[in-house]
Coordinates of C-alpha atoms in Angstrom, one line a residue:
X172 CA 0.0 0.0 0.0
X173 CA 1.3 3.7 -1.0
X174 CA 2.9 5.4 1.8
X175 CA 1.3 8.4 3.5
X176 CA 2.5 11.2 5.4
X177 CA 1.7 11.8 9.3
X178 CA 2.1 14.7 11.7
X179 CA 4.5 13.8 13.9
X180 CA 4.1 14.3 17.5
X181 CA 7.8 15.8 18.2
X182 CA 8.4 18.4 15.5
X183 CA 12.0 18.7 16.6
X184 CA 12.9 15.4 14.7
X185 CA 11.9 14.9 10.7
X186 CA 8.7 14.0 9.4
X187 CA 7.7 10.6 10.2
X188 CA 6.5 8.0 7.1
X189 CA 3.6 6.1 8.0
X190 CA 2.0 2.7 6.2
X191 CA -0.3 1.2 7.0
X192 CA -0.2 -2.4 8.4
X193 CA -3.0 -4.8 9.5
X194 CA -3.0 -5.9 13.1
X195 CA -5.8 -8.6 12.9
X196 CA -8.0 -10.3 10.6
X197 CA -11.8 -9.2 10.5
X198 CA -13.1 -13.0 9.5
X199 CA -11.7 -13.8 12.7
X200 CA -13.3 -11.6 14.8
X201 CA -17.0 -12.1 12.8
X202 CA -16.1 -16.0 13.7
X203 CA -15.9 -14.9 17.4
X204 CA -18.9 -12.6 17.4
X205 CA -21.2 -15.2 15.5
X206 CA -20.2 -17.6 18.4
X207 CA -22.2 -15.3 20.9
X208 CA -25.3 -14.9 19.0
X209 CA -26.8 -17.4 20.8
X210 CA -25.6 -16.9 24.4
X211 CA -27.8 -15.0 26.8
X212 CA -28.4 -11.0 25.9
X213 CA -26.7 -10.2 29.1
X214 CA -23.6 -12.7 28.9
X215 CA -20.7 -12.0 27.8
X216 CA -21.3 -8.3 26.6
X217 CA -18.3 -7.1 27.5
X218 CA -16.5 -9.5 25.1
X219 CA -19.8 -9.0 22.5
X220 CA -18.6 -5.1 22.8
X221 CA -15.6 -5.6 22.5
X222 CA -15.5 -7.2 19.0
X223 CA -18.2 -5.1 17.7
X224 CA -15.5 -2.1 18.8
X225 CA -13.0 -4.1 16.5
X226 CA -15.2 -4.7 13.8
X227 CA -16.0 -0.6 13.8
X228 CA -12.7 0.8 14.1
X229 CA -10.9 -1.8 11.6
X230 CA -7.7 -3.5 11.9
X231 CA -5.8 -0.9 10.1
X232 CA -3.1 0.9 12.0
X233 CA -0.4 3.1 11.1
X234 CA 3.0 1.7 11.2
X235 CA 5.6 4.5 11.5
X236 CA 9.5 5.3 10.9
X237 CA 11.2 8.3 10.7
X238 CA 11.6 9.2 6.6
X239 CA 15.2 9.5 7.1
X240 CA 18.2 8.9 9.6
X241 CA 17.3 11.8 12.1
X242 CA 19.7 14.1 13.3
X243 CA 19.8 12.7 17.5
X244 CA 22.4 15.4 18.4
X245 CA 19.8 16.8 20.8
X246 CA 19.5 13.4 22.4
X247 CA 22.9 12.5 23.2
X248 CA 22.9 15.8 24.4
X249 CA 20.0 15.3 26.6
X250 CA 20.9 12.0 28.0
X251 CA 24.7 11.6 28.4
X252 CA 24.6 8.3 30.2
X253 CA 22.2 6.4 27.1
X254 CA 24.8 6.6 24.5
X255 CA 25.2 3.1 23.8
X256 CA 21.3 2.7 24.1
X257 CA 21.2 5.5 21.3
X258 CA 23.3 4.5 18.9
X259 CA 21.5 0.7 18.9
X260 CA 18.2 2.7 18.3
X261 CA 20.1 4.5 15.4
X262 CA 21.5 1.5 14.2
X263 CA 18.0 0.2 13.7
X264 CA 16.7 3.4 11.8
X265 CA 19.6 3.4 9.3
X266 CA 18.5 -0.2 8.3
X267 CA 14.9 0.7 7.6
X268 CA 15.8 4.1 5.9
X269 CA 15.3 4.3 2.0
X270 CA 13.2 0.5 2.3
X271 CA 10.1 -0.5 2.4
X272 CA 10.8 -2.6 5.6
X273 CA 9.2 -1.7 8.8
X274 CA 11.0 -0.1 11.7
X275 CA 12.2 -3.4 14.1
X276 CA 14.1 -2.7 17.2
X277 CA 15.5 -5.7 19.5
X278 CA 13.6 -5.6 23.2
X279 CA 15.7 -3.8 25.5
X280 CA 16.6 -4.2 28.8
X281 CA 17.4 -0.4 30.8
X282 CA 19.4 -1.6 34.2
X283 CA 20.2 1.0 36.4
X284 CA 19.2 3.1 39.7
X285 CA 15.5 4.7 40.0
X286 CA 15.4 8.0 38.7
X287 CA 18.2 8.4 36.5
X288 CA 16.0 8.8 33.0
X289 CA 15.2 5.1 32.0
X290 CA 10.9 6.0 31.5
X291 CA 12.5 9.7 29.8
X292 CA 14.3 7.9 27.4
X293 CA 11.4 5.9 26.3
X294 CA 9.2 8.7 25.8
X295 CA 12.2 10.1 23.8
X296 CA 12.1 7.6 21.4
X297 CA 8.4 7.1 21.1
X298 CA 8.4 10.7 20.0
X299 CA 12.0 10.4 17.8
X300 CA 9.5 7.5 16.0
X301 CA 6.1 8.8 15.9
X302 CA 4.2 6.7 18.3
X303 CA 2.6 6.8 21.7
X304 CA 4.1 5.1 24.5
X305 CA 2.5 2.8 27.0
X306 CA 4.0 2.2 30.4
X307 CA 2.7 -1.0 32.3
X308 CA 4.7 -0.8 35.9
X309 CA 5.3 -4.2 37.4
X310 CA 6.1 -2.8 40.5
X311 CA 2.4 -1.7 41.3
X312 CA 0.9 -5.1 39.0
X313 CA -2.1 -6.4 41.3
X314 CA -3.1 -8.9 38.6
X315 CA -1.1 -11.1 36.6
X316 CA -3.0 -10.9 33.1
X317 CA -2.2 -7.1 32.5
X318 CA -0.1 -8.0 29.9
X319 CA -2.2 -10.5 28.1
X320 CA -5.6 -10.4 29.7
X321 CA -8.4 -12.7 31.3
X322 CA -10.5 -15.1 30.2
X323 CA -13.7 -13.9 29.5
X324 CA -15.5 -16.6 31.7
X325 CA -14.3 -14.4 34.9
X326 CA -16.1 -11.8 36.4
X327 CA -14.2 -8.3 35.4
X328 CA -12.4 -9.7 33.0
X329 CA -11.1 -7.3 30.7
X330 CA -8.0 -7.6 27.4
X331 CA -4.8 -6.8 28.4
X332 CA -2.3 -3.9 27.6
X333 CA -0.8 -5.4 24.2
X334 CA -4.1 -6.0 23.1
X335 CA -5.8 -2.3 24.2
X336 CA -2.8 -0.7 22.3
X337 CA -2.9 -2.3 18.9
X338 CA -6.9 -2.4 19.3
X339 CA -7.6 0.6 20.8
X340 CA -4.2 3.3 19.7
X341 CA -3.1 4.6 16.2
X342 CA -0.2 2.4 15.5
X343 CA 0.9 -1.4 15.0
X344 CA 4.0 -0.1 16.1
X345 CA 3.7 1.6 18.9
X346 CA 6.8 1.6 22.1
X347 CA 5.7 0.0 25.4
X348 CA 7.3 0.3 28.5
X349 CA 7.4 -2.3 31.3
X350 CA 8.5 -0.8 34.0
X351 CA 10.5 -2.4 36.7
X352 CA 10.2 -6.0 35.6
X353 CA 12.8 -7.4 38.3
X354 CA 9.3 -6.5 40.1
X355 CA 7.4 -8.8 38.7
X356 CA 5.6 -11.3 41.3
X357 CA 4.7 -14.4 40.4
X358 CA 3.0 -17.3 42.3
X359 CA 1.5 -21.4 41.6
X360 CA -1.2 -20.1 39.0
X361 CA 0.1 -17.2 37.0
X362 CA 3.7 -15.8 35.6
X363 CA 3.1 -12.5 35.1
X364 CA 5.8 -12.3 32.4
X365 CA 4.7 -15.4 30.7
X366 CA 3.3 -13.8 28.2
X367 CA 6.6 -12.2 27.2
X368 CA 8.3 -15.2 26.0
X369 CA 6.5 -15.2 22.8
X370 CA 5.6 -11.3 23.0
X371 CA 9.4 -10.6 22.9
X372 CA 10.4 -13.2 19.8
X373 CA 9.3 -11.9 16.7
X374 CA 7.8 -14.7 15.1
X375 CA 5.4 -16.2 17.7
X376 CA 4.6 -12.2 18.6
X377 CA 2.7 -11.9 15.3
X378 CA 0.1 -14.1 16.2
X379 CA -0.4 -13.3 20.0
X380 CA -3.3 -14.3 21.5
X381 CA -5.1 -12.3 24.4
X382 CA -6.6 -14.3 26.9
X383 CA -9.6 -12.1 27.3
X384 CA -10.6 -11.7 23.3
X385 CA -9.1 -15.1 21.9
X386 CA -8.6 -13.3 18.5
X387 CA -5.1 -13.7 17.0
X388 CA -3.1 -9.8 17.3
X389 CA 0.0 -8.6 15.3
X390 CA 2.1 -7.5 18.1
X391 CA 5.4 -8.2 16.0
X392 CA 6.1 -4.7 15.3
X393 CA 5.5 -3.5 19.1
X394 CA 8.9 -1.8 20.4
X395 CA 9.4 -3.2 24.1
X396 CA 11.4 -1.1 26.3
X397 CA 11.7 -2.6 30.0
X398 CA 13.4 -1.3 33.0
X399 CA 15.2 -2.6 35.8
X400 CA 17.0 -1.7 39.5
X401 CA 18.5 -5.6 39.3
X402 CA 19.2 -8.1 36.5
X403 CA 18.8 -11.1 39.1
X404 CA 15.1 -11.3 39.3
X405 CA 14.3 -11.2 35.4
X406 CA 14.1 -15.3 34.2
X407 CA 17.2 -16.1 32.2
X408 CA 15.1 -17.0 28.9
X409 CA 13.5 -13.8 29.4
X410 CA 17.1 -12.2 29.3
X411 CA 18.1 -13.6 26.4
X412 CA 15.4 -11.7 24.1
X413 CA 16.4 -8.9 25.1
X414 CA 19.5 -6.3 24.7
X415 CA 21.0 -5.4 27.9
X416 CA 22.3 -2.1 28.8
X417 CA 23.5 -1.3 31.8
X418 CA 22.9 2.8 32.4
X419 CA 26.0 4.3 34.4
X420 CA 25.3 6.9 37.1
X421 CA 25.9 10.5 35.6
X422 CA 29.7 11.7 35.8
X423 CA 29.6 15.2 37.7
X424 CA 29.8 17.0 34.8
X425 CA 27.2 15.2 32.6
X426 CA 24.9 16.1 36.1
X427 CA 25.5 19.9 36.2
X428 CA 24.8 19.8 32.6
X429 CA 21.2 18.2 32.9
X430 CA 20.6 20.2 36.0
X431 CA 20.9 23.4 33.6
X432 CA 19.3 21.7 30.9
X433 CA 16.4 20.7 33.0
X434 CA 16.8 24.9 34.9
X435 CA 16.5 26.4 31.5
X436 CA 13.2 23.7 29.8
X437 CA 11.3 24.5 33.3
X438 CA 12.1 28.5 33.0
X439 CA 11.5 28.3 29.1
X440 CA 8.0 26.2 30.1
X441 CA 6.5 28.6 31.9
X442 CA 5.2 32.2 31.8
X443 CA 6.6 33.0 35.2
X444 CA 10.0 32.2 34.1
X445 CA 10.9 35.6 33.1
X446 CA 11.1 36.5 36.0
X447 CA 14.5 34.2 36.7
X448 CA 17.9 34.5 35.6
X449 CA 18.8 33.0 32.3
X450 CA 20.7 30.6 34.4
X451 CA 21.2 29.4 37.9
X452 CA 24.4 29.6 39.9
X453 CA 27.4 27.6 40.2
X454 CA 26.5 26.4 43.4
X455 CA 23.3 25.8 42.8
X456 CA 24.2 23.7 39.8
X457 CA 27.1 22.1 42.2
X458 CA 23.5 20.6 44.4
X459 CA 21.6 19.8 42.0
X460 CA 24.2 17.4 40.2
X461 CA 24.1 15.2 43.7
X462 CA 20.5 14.4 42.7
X463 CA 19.2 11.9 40.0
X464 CA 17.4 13.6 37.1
X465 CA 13.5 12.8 38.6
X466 CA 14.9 14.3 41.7
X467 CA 16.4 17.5 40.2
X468 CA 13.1 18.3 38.7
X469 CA 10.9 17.9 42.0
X470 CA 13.9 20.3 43.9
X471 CA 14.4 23.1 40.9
X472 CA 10.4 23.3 40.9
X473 CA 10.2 23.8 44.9
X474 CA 13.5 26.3 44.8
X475 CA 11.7 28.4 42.0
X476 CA 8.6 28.6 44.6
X477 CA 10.8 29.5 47.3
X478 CA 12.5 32.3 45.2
X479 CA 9.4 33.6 44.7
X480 CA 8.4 33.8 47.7
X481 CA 11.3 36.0 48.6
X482 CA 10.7 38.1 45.6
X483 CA 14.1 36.8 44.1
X484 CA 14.7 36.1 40.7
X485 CA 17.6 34.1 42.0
X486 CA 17.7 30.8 43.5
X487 CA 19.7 30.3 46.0
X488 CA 20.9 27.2 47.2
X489 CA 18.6 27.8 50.7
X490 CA 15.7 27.1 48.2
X491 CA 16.4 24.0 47.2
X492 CA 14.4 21.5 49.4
X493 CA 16.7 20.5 52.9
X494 CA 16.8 16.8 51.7
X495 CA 18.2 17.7 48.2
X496 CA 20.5 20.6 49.8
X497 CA 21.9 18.4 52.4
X498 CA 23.0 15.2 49.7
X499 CA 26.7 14.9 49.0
X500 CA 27.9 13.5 45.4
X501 CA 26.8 9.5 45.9
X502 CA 26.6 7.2 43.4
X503 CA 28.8 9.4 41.0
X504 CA 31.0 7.7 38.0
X505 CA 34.7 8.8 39.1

């Protein structure tokens, strides 16, 4: 089918090409629905709903790339310690550029401490590709079919993620994050994560089956990003589907430099941030850099309220909150 061209959602990278790619068959799903016909009114309409929704919306989906090898200057830039994470993503784009192939990048595995960008630099690439993002976090999972759903004979069963975002979103390629998977209980009756072992292998991922709609998906083309505090809790066979890359703690530089990044994107964000300084101090910087990047953030946002408050358009390093002001440099690459 002819290619067609989509507003991207990050304008800072070039114009994604979308095609559009089928994510299940529509016999199948009229095989499904003509199996409830006869079933009570009242049973099953959830799963009746359900493929009626499918049947209305199509299975149709766009299927993006970016149109060229984009220029990810402003990404190194922006995350220092996901080099070798980057250039595997651009290595990936340069094989689908000028082809008619689809965009395929191996399952990846983040490793490193909370808050240093892992869930940032997913969001990054969803937008350097065109797609949404959907984060599933293991570390607050209450049920184990989140990823692939419940069967329908359960009361509240509902499809799971990988289903809701080929069914539901724009794309057949769209990235998803699991979030802490080292997190990932499992007990006698259900793996959480044993949906991933054919989710994460190409092949067997483009006929996945949800547990709640029993309709063969396209999840092939699904860009899995997962993150993790500790290698030793993932199974080994989930491991080996995956790229590893183990994210270093920020240098001291590479921190004052995202602590003035992040200083100048807040000020730049927000009508009140004329009334700041262009830039913040040296020691100001100096504190920040002792804080991971989600933490940097939540203390720039509470020192520009205390400036305020003192009719500065300085920040000071007293306005930083006491827990951020006290922290020495730990966990720093020497």
């Amino acid at each position: 089918m002819e290619s067609i061209q989509v507003v991207p959602q990050a304008p800072t990278f070039t114009l994604p090409v979308a095609k559009v790619r089928s994510v299940y068959q529509i016999a199948d799903v009229e095989r499904k629905l003509g199996k409830l016909q006869n079933s009570e009114p009242r049973e099953h309409d959830n799963l009746r709903a359900t493929y009626e929704r499918m049947l209305e919306r199509g299975p149709e989906r766009f299927q993006m790339k970016p149109s060229g090898i984009p220029e990810m200057a402003p990404l190194y830039d922006a995350l220092p310690n996901f080099t070798d994470v980057l250039d595997d993503v651009r290595r990936h784009v340069a094989l689908s550029h000028d082809s008619t192939d689809g965009l395929e990048v191996t399952p990846m595995l983040l490793l490193g401490q909370p808050g240093i960008g892992k869930t940032h630099f997913a969001r990054q690439v969803a937008d350097l590709i065109g797609t949404g993002m959907n984060l599933v976090s293991m570390g607050s999972l209450t049920a184990g079919w989140l990823l692939s759903g419940s069967a329908s004979q359960w009361k509240g069963a509902k499809p799971g993620k990988v289903f809701e975002s080929l069914v539901d979103g724009r794309y057949a390629n769209p990235v998803i994050v699991i979030d802490e998977i080292d997190k990932a209980a499992s007990d006698a009756q259900y793996d959480p994560l044993g949906s991933l072992y054919s989710l994460l292998e190409h092949d067997t991922a483009s006929s996945f089956v949800d547990e709640f709609a029993e309709v063969p998906i396209d999840a092939s083309q699904v860009l899995w990003i997962t993150t993790a505090n500790d290698a030793r809790g993932i199974p080994n066979p989930i491991l080996n589907r995956m790229n590893v890359f183990e994210i270093q703690p920020l240098t001291p530089g590479q921190a004052r430099h995202i602590a003035r990044r992040l200083y100048q994107s807040i000020r730049a964000g927000h009508n009140w941030g004329t009334r700041f300084d262009d830039a913040p101090s040296s020691d100001v910087l100096d504190k920040l850099a002792t804080l991971v990047p989600r933490e940097m953030r939540r203390a720039l946002m509470a020192a520009f309220g205390n400036a305020r408050l003192a009719s500065r358009g300085m920040l000071k390093v007293d306005d930083l909150p006491r827990s951020a002001a006290s922290k020495g440099r730990i966990g720093f690459m020497q």
